[in-house]
Amino acid sequence: MLKKKSMKALLLACMLLMMAVMAAACGGGDKGSSQPSSGQAEAGKEAAAGGEKKVLKVGTDAAYPPFEKMGPDSKPVGFDMDIIKAIAEVNGWEVQIEHAGWDPLFEDIEKGKRDIAISTITIDEKRKKKYDFSDPYFDAHQLIMVPESANVTKIEDIKDMRVGVQSGTTGAALAEKILGKGNTKLRGFDDMPSAVEELYAKRVDAVVGDNGVLNDFLKNSGKAGYKVVKDPNVVPEQYGIMVKKGNKELLDEINKGLKTIKENGKYDEIFRQYFGEEKK
Amino acid sequence: MDWGVIYEYREMFIRGVGYTILFTSVGVFMGTILGLIFGLGRLSKNPLVRWPSVAYITVFRGTPLFVQILLIHFAAIPEIWGLFSEGEPPSAVFSGFVALSLNAGAYIAEIFRAGIQSIDRGQLEAARSLGMDNGQAMRFVILPQAFKRMIPPLGNEFIALLKDSSLLAVIAAPELAYAGYATAKSTFARWESYLTMAIVYLMLTLIISRFVAYLEKRFATE
């Protein structure tokens, strides 16, 4: 009898604890999400009037070093983050940068859950139909990363190879064009490090991806015996900062900020920090 | 919605269904063998047999399949392979077989254990008194009866395994979830891709549950 009672007490205690934890979690969640976009718009007006700072939610996919990666305190760091922070400084915004993941990032912008996406997003026609982009802030071209011994000089050479890419990127689209849709030799991963990992493990023969990222792997991943190949016939690309379609006001501010940091040398300073004296 | 996208990528989806069935079948088959070995191992009186079995079951039931897939594909297989050969390690499909079999084996071991333990001790004693040794009693008397009771939980495990094989998308194994995921990512057609995936998985699990129901009926005592 006593045993039954103490069991009941224990169960009740457990349930209370769970409820308390859930309530705390919800409370915490509310703080994060209780800023509807209309509220932000008003905050923006206040900022103009010299009141509080405008708070903007910035999303990224923090798995693309050196542009963005997860810092030790689980805050994204990298070239893109420094650029958006510099732009924020010019415009007097406060930015909350969060890791969203590549796919959710596009959805968040579409639904207005985030204001700004900066994540080495290439400006292309397909994306421009659904989203708006700032002026370009980085010139990119697709590179082919292969073992040093590989005989690859142009993109067509990967036709019969097993190729690793990050799914949904322009590099993936380029490789798909060469290998054909639905080719099992084309392996799409969730992030770039996984694709390069497969190259190191010899399970793919080549990786197609952006210059900034693959050069960084070549320099910093500590693996010797690999090279990157640039095919001059591949059309260059440009990264842009992405916002919800039609959000012209925000876009103008971003472009103004970008222009300012390019003029006052801040952009060059950040560029040198991540890419050295490499030609832009 | 633009369902044309699914047609465009149909090859990937069709191949994906094939691979999903293949992954599940291999997982079920190898898992059953592993499950029988380690399920019996767990019941063994010999601690040298029992403890490794307990350790295997605990580790593979106690960690997420997602983590097991990453460990096996990106760390274990290339490392182990590198010890023996300079060449390329086996592909993601092989990693998928290994991960799903090991994971299913741990769950099926517990199903075997429960099934065997559910058979009355008198059955073993009766078999022994007829002159059978322990192994014979297990094979001819205990396991056939236990198997009947194991059909519903085994059916559950097969359905779970079919759905869990979707986690192999993370290592780009060309199964169904990978097809849907890759299509969604390259075309922005999320609703179409994900819904197609969901519907096909649902059809596959329905087929398995019908099959399990048939087996249950077939082996029913009354």
Coordinates of C-alpha atoms in Angstrom, one line a residue:
Chain A
M1 CA 0.0 0.0 0.0
L2 CA 2.7 2.3 1.0
K3 CA 4.7 1.3 -2.0
K4 CA 1.8 2.2 -4.3
K5 CA 1.4 5.6 -2.6
S6 CA 5.1 6.5 -3.0
M7 CA 5.0 5.4 -6.6
K8 CA 2.1 7.8 -7.2
A9 CA 4.0 10.6 -5.5
L10 CA 7.0 9.9 -7.6
L11 CA 4.9 9.9 -10.8
L12 CA 3.3 13.2 -9.8
A13 CA 6.7 14.7 -9.1
C14 CA 7.9 13.6 -12.5
M15 CA 4.9 15.1 -14.2
L16 CA 5.2 18.4 -12.4
L17 CA 8.9 18.6 -13.3
M18 CA 8.1 17.9 -16.9
M19 CA 5.5 20.6 -17.0
A20 CA 7.8 23.1 -15.3
V21 CA 10.5 22.3 -17.9
M22 CA 8.0 22.7 -20.7
A23 CA 6.7 25.9 -19.4
A24 CA 10.2 27.2 -19.1
A25 CA 11.0 26.1 -22.6
C26 CA 7.9 27.8 -24.0
G27 CA 8.6 30.9 -22.1
G28 CA 12.1 31.0 -23.5
G29 CA 10.8 30.3 -27.0
D30 CA 8.3 33.2 -26.7
K31 CA 11.1 35.6 -26.0
G32 CA 12.7 34.6 -29.2
S33 CA 9.7 34.7 -31.4
S34 CA 7.6 37.5 -29.9
Q35 CA 8.8 40.0 -32.4
P36 CA 6.4 39.9 -35.3
S37 CA 7.6 41.5 -38.5
S38 CA 5.2 44.4 -38.1
G39 CA 6.8 45.0 -34.7
Q40 CA 10.1 45.1 -36.4
A41 CA 8.9 47.6 -39.0
E42 CA 7.8 49.9 -36.2
A43 CA 11.1 49.4 -34.4
G44 CA 12.7 50.5 -37.7
K45 CA 10.7 53.7 -37.7
E46 CA 11.7 54.3 -34.1
A47 CA 15.3 53.8 -35.1
A48 CA 14.9 56.5 -37.7
A49 CA 13.5 58.8 -35.1
G50 CA 16.5 58.1 -32.9
G51 CA 14.9 55.6 -30.7
E52 CA 15.7 51.9 -30.3
K53 CA 17.9 50.0 -32.7
K54 CA 16.2 48.1 -35.5
V55 CA 16.6 44.4 -34.8
L56 CA 17.0 42.2 -37.8
K57 CA 17.0 38.4 -38.0
V58 CA 19.8 37.1 -40.1
G59 CA 20.0 33.4 -41.1
T60 CA 22.9 31.4 -42.6
D61 CA 23.9 27.8 -43.2
A62 CA 27.0 27.6 -41.0
A63 CA 28.8 24.8 -42.8
Y64 CA 30.7 26.6 -45.5
P65 CA 34.1 27.7 -44.2
P66 CA 35.6 30.3 -44.5
F67 CA 32.4 32.1 -45.4
E68 CA 30.4 30.7 -42.5
K69 CA 31.0 28.1 -39.9
M70 CA 29.9 27.4 -36.4
G71 CA 32.0 29.1 -33.9
P72 CA 32.8 27.4 -30.6
D73 CA 30.0 29.3 -28.8
S74 CA 27.6 27.9 -31.5
K75 CA 27.3 31.3 -33.1
P76 CA 28.1 31.4 -36.8
V77 CA 31.3 33.2 -37.7
G78 CA 33.1 33.8 -41.0
F79 CA 33.5 36.2 -43.9
D80 CA 29.8 36.6 -44.6
M81 CA 29.0 37.2 -40.9
D82 CA 31.6 40.0 -40.8
I83 CA 30.2 41.6 -43.9
I84 CA 26.7 41.7 -42.6
K85 CA 27.8 43.0 -39.2
A86 CA 29.7 45.7 -41.0
I87 CA 26.6 46.6 -43.0
A88 CA 24.6 46.6 -39.8
E89 CA 27.0 49.0 -38.2
V90 CA 26.6 51.4 -41.1
N91 CA 22.8 51.3 -40.9
G92 CA 22.7 51.3 -37.1
W93 CA 20.9 47.9 -36.9
E94 CA 21.2 45.2 -34.4
V95 CA 21.6 41.8 -36.1
Q96 CA 20.7 38.4 -34.6
I97 CA 22.7 35.9 -36.6
E98 CA 21.5 32.3 -36.4
H99 CA 22.3 29.0 -38.1
A100 CA 19.2 27.9 -40.1
G101 CA 20.5 25.3 -42.5
W102 CA 20.5 25.8 -46.3
D103 CA 17.0 24.6 -47.1
P104 CA 15.1 26.1 -44.2
L105 CA 16.9 29.4 -44.9
F106 CA 15.1 29.9 -48.2
E107 CA 11.8 28.9 -46.6
D108 CA 12.3 31.2 -43.7
I109 CA 12.9 34.2 -46.0
E110 CA 9.9 33.2 -48.1
K111 CA 7.6 33.1 -45.1
G112 CA 9.1 36.2 -43.5
K113 CA 10.4 34.3 -40.4
R114 CA 13.8 35.9 -41.1
D115 CA 14.7 39.2 -42.6
I116 CA 18.1 38.6 -44.2
A117 CA 19.9 35.5 -45.6
I118 CA 23.6 35.7 -46.2
S119 CA 25.2 32.3 -47.0
T120 CA 27.3 32.5 -50.2
I121 CA 24.0 32.5 -52.1
T122 CA 24.7 32.8 -55.8
I123 CA 22.4 35.3 -57.6
D124 CA 20.7 33.3 -60.3
E125 CA 17.7 33.7 -62.5
K126 CA 15.8 30.9 -60.9
R127 CA 16.2 32.2 -57.4
K128 CA 15.5 35.8 -58.5
K129 CA 12.0 34.7 -59.4
K130 CA 11.3 33.8 -55.8
Y131 CA 13.6 36.1 -53.8
D132 CA 15.2 39.5 -54.0
F133 CA 19.0 40.0 -54.0
S134 CA 21.3 42.8 -53.0
D135 CA 24.2 44.0 -55.2
P136 CA 26.8 41.3 -55.5
Y137 CA 29.4 41.3 -52.6
F138 CA 31.7 38.4 -53.8
D139 CA 32.8 37.1 -57.2
A140 CA 32.7 33.3 -57.2
H141 CA 33.5 30.7 -59.7
Q142 CA 33.1 26.9 -59.6
L143 CA 36.2 24.9 -59.1
I144 CA 36.8 21.2 -59.5
M145 CA 38.7 19.6 -56.6
V146 CA 40.5 16.4 -57.5
P147 CA 43.6 14.4 -56.4
E148 CA 46.8 15.9 -57.8
S149 CA 47.3 12.9 -60.1
A150 CA 43.9 13.4 -61.8
N151 CA 43.8 14.4 -65.4
V152 CA 41.2 17.1 -65.3
T153 CA 41.4 20.5 -67.0
K154 CA 37.8 21.3 -67.9
I155 CA 34.4 20.7 -66.5
E156 CA 33.5 18.1 -69.2
D157 CA 36.3 15.9 -67.9
I158 CA 34.1 14.9 -64.8
K159 CA 31.5 13.3 -67.1
D160 CA 32.4 9.8 -66.2
M161 CA 33.6 10.4 -62.7
R162 CA 31.9 10.0 -59.3
V163 CA 31.3 13.6 -58.3
G164 CA 30.5 15.0 -54.8
V165 CA 28.5 18.2 -54.4
Q166 CA 26.4 20.0 -51.9
S167 CA 22.8 19.5 -52.9
G168 CA 20.9 22.5 -54.0
T169 CA 24.0 24.6 -54.8
T170 CA 25.0 26.1 -58.1
G171 CA 27.9 23.7 -58.1
A172 CA 25.4 20.8 -57.9
A173 CA 23.5 22.3 -60.8
L174 CA 26.6 22.5 -62.9
A175 CA 27.6 18.9 -62.1
E176 CA 24.1 17.8 -62.9
K177 CA 24.3 19.5 -66.3
I178 CA 27.4 17.5 -67.1
L179 CA 26.5 14.1 -65.6
G180 CA 22.7 14.2 -66.3
K181 CA 19.7 14.2 -64.1
G182 CA 19.4 11.2 -61.7
N183 CA 22.9 9.9 -62.3
T184 CA 24.0 7.8 -59.3
K185 CA 27.6 8.9 -59.8
L186 CA 26.5 12.4 -58.7
R187 CA 26.4 12.4 -54.9
G188 CA 24.7 15.3 -53.3
F189 CA 25.4 16.0 -49.6
D190 CA 23.8 18.2 -47.1
D191 CA 26.9 20.2 -46.6
M192 CA 30.3 20.9 -48.3
P193 CA 32.5 19.3 -45.7
S194 CA 30.7 15.9 -46.2
A195 CA 31.4 16.0 -49.9
V196 CA 35.1 16.8 -49.4
E197 CA 35.3 14.1 -46.8
E198 CA 34.1 11.6 -49.4
L199 CA 36.8 12.8 -51.8
Y200 CA 39.4 12.3 -49.0
A201 CA 38.0 8.8 -48.5
K202 CA 38.3 8.2 -52.3
R203 CA 34.6 7.4 -52.5
V204 CA 34.1 10.2 -55.0
D205 CA 36.7 11.3 -57.7
A206 CA 36.0 15.0 -57.8
V207 CA 34.1 17.7 -55.9
V208 CA 32.6 20.7 -57.6
G209 CA 32.1 23.8 -55.5
D210 CA 32.9 27.5 -55.0
N211 CA 36.4 28.9 -55.1
G212 CA 36.4 30.5 -51.7
V213 CA 35.4 27.3 -50.0
L214 CA 37.5 24.7 -51.9
N215 CA 40.6 26.9 -51.7
D216 CA 40.1 27.0 -48.0
F217 CA 39.9 23.2 -47.8
L218 CA 43.1 23.0 -49.8
K219 CA 44.9 25.4 -47.5
N220 CA 43.5 24.4 -44.1
S221 CA 42.2 20.8 -44.0
G222 CA 45.7 19.4 -43.6
K223 CA 45.4 16.9 -46.4
A224 CA 48.1 16.9 -49.1
G225 CA 47.9 15.6 -52.6
Y226 CA 44.8 17.5 -53.8
K227 CA 44.4 20.4 -56.3
V228 CA 41.7 22.6 -57.6
V229 CA 41.1 23.1 -61.3
K230 CA 39.5 26.2 -62.8
D231 CA 37.7 25.8 -66.1
P232 CA 37.7 29.3 -67.6
N233 CA 34.7 28.5 -69.7
V234 CA 32.4 28.0 -66.7
V235 CA 30.3 31.2 -66.2
P236 CA 31.4 33.1 -63.1
E237 CA 28.9 33.8 -60.4
Q238 CA 28.2 36.4 -57.8
Y239 CA 27.0 36.1 -54.2
G240 CA 24.2 38.3 -53.0
I241 CA 22.4 39.0 -49.8
M242 CA 18.9 37.6 -50.0
V243 CA 15.6 39.1 -48.7
K244 CA 11.9 38.4 -49.1
K245 CA 10.5 39.3 -52.5
G246 CA 9.4 42.9 -52.6
N247 CA 11.2 44.1 -49.5
K248 CA 12.7 47.0 -51.3
E249 CA 13.2 49.2 -48.3
L250 CA 15.5 46.7 -46.6
L251 CA 17.3 46.0 -49.9
D252 CA 18.1 49.7 -50.4
E253 CA 19.6 49.9 -46.9
I254 CA 21.7 46.7 -47.5
N255 CA 23.0 48.1 -50.8
K256 CA 23.8 51.5 -49.1
G257 CA 25.7 49.7 -46.4
L258 CA 27.6 47.5 -48.8
K259 CA 28.6 50.5 -50.9
T260 CA 29.8 52.3 -47.8
I261 CA 32.0 49.5 -46.5
K262 CA 33.5 49.0 -50.0
E263 CA 34.3 52.7 -50.1
N264 CA 35.7 53.1 -46.6
G265 CA 38.0 50.1 -46.8
K266 CA 36.2 47.9 -44.3
Y267 CA 35.3 45.4 -47.0
D268 CA 39.0 45.1 -48.1
E269 CA 40.0 44.6 -44.5
I270 CA 37.6 41.7 -44.0
F271 CA 38.6 40.2 -47.3
R272 CA 42.3 40.2 -46.5
Q273 CA 41.5 38.6 -43.1
Y274 CA 39.9 35.6 -44.8
F275 CA 41.5 35.3 -48.2
G276 CA 44.9 37.0 -47.8
E277 CA 46.1 38.9 -50.8
E278 CA 44.3 36.6 -53.2
K279 CA 43.0 38.5 -56.2
K280 CA 39.4 39.4 -55.9
Chain B
M1 CA 2.0 23.0 -57.6
D2 CA 4.2 21.7 -60.4
W3 CA 4.2 17.9 -60.4
G4 CA 6.1 17.9 -63.6
V5 CA 9.2 18.2 -61.5
I6 CA 8.6 14.7 -60.1
Y7 CA 8.3 13.3 -63.6
E8 CA 11.6 15.1 -64.5
Y9 CA 13.3 13.3 -61.6
R10 CA 11.4 10.1 -62.0
E11 CA 14.5 8.0 -62.6
M12 CA 15.8 9.0 -59.2
F13 CA 12.5 8.2 -57.4
I14 CA 12.2 4.8 -59.1
R15 CA 15.7 3.9 -58.3
G16 CA 15.1 5.3 -54.8
V17 CA 12.2 2.9 -54.2
G18 CA 14.3 0.0 -55.4
Y19 CA 17.2 0.9 -53.1
T20 CA 14.8 1.5 -50.1
I21 CA 13.4 -2.0 -50.6
L22 CA 16.9 -3.4 -50.9
F23 CA 18.2 -1.6 -47.8
T24 CA 15.2 -2.8 -45.8
S25 CA 15.4 -6.4 -47.1
V26 CA 19.1 -6.6 -46.3
G27 CA 18.6 -5.0 -42.9
V28 CA 15.8 -7.4 -42.0
F29 CA 17.7 -10.5 -43.2
M30 CA 21.1 -9.7 -41.7
G31 CA 19.3 -8.2 -38.6
T32 CA 17.4 -11.4 -38.0
I33 CA 20.6 -13.5 -38.2
L34 CA 22.4 -11.1 -35.8
G35 CA 19.3 -10.9 -33.7
L36 CA 19.2 -14.7 -33.3
I37 CA 22.9 -14.9 -32.5
F38 CA 22.9 -12.1 -29.9
G39 CA 19.4 -12.8 -28.6
L40 CA 20.6 -16.3 -27.7
G41 CA 23.9 -14.9 -26.6
R42 CA 22.2 -12.6 -24.1
L43 CA 20.4 -15.6 -22.6
S44 CA 23.6 -17.6 -22.3
K45 CA 24.9 -18.5 -18.8
N46 CA 28.5 -18.0 -20.0
P47 CA 29.5 -14.5 -19.2
L48 CA 32.0 -14.4 -22.0
V49 CA 29.1 -14.8 -24.4
R50 CA 26.6 -12.9 -22.5
W51 CA 28.5 -9.6 -21.9
P52 CA 29.5 -8.9 -25.5
S53 CA 25.9 -9.5 -26.5
V54 CA 24.6 -7.2 -23.8
A55 CA 27.2 -4.6 -24.8
Y56 CA 26.2 -4.8 -28.5
I57 CA 22.5 -4.5 -27.8
T58 CA 22.9 -1.7 -25.4
V59 CA 25.1 0.4 -27.7
F60 CA 23.0 0.0 -30.8
R61 CA 19.7 0.5 -29.1
G62 CA 21.0 3.3 -27.0
T63 CA 22.4 5.6 -29.7
P64 CA 20.5 7.2 -32.6
L65 CA 20.6 5.4 -36.0
F66 CA 21.6 8.7 -37.5
V67 CA 24.7 8.9 -35.4
Q68 CA 25.5 5.2 -36.2
I69 CA 25.3 5.9 -39.9
L70 CA 27.7 8.9 -39.6
L71 CA 30.1 6.9 -37.5
I72 CA 30.1 3.9 -39.7
H73 CA 30.2 5.7 -43.1
F74 CA 32.6 8.6 -42.4
A75 CA 34.8 7.1 -39.7
A76 CA 34.7 3.4 -39.1
I77 CA 34.6 2.0 -42.6
P78 CA 37.3 4.2 -44.2
E79 CA 39.6 3.7 -41.2
I80 CA 39.2 -0.1 -41.1
W81 CA 39.4 -0.3 -44.8
G82 CA 42.6 1.8 -44.8
L83 CA 44.3 -0.8 -42.6
F84 CA 44.0 -3.5 -45.3
S85 CA 43.9 -1.7 -48.6
E86 CA 45.2 1.4 -50.4
G87 CA 42.2 1.5 -52.6
E88 CA 38.8 3.2 -52.2
P89 CA 36.6 2.1 -49.4
P90 CA 33.1 0.6 -50.2
S91 CA 30.4 3.0 -51.2
A92 CA 27.5 4.5 -49.2
V93 CA 25.3 1.5 -50.2
F94 CA 27.6 -0.8 -48.3
S95 CA 27.7 1.5 -45.3
G96 CA 23.9 1.6 -45.4
F97 CA 23.8 -2.2 -45.3
V98 CA 26.2 -2.4 -42.3
A99 CA 24.4 0.4 -40.3
L100 CA 20.9 -0.9 -40.9
S101 CA 21.8 -4.5 -40.2
L102 CA 23.7 -3.7 -37.0
N103 CA 20.9 -1.5 -35.8
A104 CA 18.1 -3.9 -36.6
G105 CA 20.1 -6.8 -35.1
A106 CA 20.1 -5.1 -31.7
Y107 CA 16.3 -4.6 -31.7
I108 CA 15.6 -8.1 -33.1
A109 CA 17.9 -9.7 -30.5
E110 CA 15.5 -8.3 -27.8
I111 CA 12.5 -9.6 -29.7
F112 CA 14.1 -13.0 -29.8
R113 CA 14.9 -12.9 -26.1
A114 CA 11.4 -11.8 -25.2
G115 CA 9.9 -14.5 -27.5
I116 CA 12.1 -17.3 -26.0
Q117 CA 11.5 -16.2 -22.4
S118 CA 7.7 -16.2 -23.0
I119 CA 7.7 -19.9 -23.6
D120 CA 6.9 -21.9 -20.5
R121 CA 9.8 -23.5 -18.8
G122 CA 7.9 -26.8 -18.8
Q123 CA 8.4 -27.0 -22.5
L124 CA 12.1 -27.2 -22.2
E125 CA 11.9 -29.7 -19.4
A126 CA 9.5 -31.9 -21.4
A127 CA 11.8 -31.8 -24.4
R128 CA 14.8 -32.7 -22.3
S129 CA 12.9 -35.6 -20.7
L130 CA 12.2 -36.9 -24.2
G131 CA 16.0 -37.2 -24.6
M132 CA 16.7 -34.0 -26.6
D133 CA 19.8 -32.0 -25.7
N134 CA 19.6 -28.2 -25.1
G135 CA 20.2 -27.3 -28.7
Q136 CA 17.6 -29.7 -30.1
A137 CA 15.1 -28.5 -27.5
M138 CA 15.7 -24.9 -28.6
R139 CA 15.5 -25.7 -32.4
F140 CA 12.5 -28.1 -32.4
V141 CA 10.4 -27.0 -29.4
I142 CA 11.2 -23.5 -28.1
L143 CA 12.0 -21.5 -31.2
P144 CA 9.1 -22.6 -33.4
Q145 CA 6.7 -21.6 -30.6
A146 CA 8.6 -18.4 -29.8
F147 CA 8.6 -17.4 -33.5
K148 CA 4.9 -17.3 -33.6
R149 CA 4.8 -14.8 -30.8
M150 CA 7.6 -12.8 -32.4
I151 CA 5.7 -12.1 -35.6
P152 CA 3.9 -8.9 -34.5
P153 CA 7.0 -7.2 -32.9
L154 CA 9.1 -8.3 -35.9
G155 CA 6.5 -6.7 -38.2
N156 CA 6.8 -3.5 -36.2
E157 CA 10.6 -3.6 -36.5
F158 CA 10.4 -4.1 -40.3
I159 CA 8.2 -1.1 -40.7
A160 CA 10.4 0.9 -38.4
L161 CA 13.5 -0.1 -40.4
L162 CA 11.9 0.8 -43.7
K163 CA 11.2 4.3 -42.4
D164 CA 14.5 4.6 -40.7
S165 CA 16.4 3.7 -44.0
S166 CA 15.4 7.3 -45.0
L167 CA 18.2 8.5 -42.7
L168 CA 20.7 7.1 -45.2
A169 CA 20.0 10.2 -47.3
V170 CA 22.7 11.9 -45.2
I171 CA 25.4 9.8 -46.8
A172 CA 23.9 10.2 -50.2
A173 CA 22.9 6.6 -50.5
P174 CA 20.5 6.7 -53.5
E175 CA 17.4 5.6 -51.6
L176 CA 13.9 7.2 -51.7
A177 CA 14.4 10.0 -49.1
Y178 CA 17.6 11.0 -50.9
A179 CA 15.7 11.2 -54.2
G180 CA 13.0 13.4 -52.6
Y181 CA 15.6 15.5 -50.7
A182 CA 17.8 16.1 -53.7
T183 CA 14.8 16.9 -55.9
A184 CA 13.5 19.4 -53.4
K185 CA 16.9 21.1 -53.1
S186 CA 17.6 21.4 -56.8
T187 CA 14.1 22.5 -57.9
F188 CA 12.6 24.3 -54.9
A189 CA 9.5 22.1 -55.4
R190 CA 9.2 21.1 -51.8
W191 CA 5.6 20.2 -51.4
E192 CA 5.7 18.0 -54.5
S193 CA 9.0 16.2 -53.6
Y194 CA 8.2 15.6 -49.9
L195 CA 4.6 14.5 -50.5
T196 CA 5.7 12.1 -53.2
M197 CA 8.2 10.7 -50.7
A198 CA 5.6 10.4 -48.0
I199 CA 3.0 8.7 -50.2
V200 CA 5.5 6.1 -51.5
Y201 CA 6.7 5.3 -47.9
L202 CA 3.1 5.0 -46.8
M203 CA 2.4 2.5 -49.7
L204 CA 5.5 0.5 -48.8
T205 CA 4.6 0.3 -45.1
L206 CA 1.1 -0.7 -46.0
I207 CA 2.4 -3.6 -48.1
I208 CA 4.6 -4.8 -45.2
S209 CA 1.8 -4.6 -42.6
R210 CA -0.6 -6.5 -44.9
F211 CA 2.1 -9.2 -45.3
V212 CA 2.7 -9.4 -41.5
A213 CA -1.1 -9.7 -41.0
Y214 CA -1.1 -12.6 -43.5
L215 CA 1.8 -14.3 -41.6
E216 CA 0.0 -13.9 -38.3
K217 CA -3.1 -15.6 -39.7
R218 CA -1.0 -18.3 -41.4
F219 CA 0.7 -19.2 -38.1
A220 CA -2.3 -18.7 -35.9
T221 CA -2.8 -21.7 -33.5
E222 CA -6.6 -21.9 -33.6

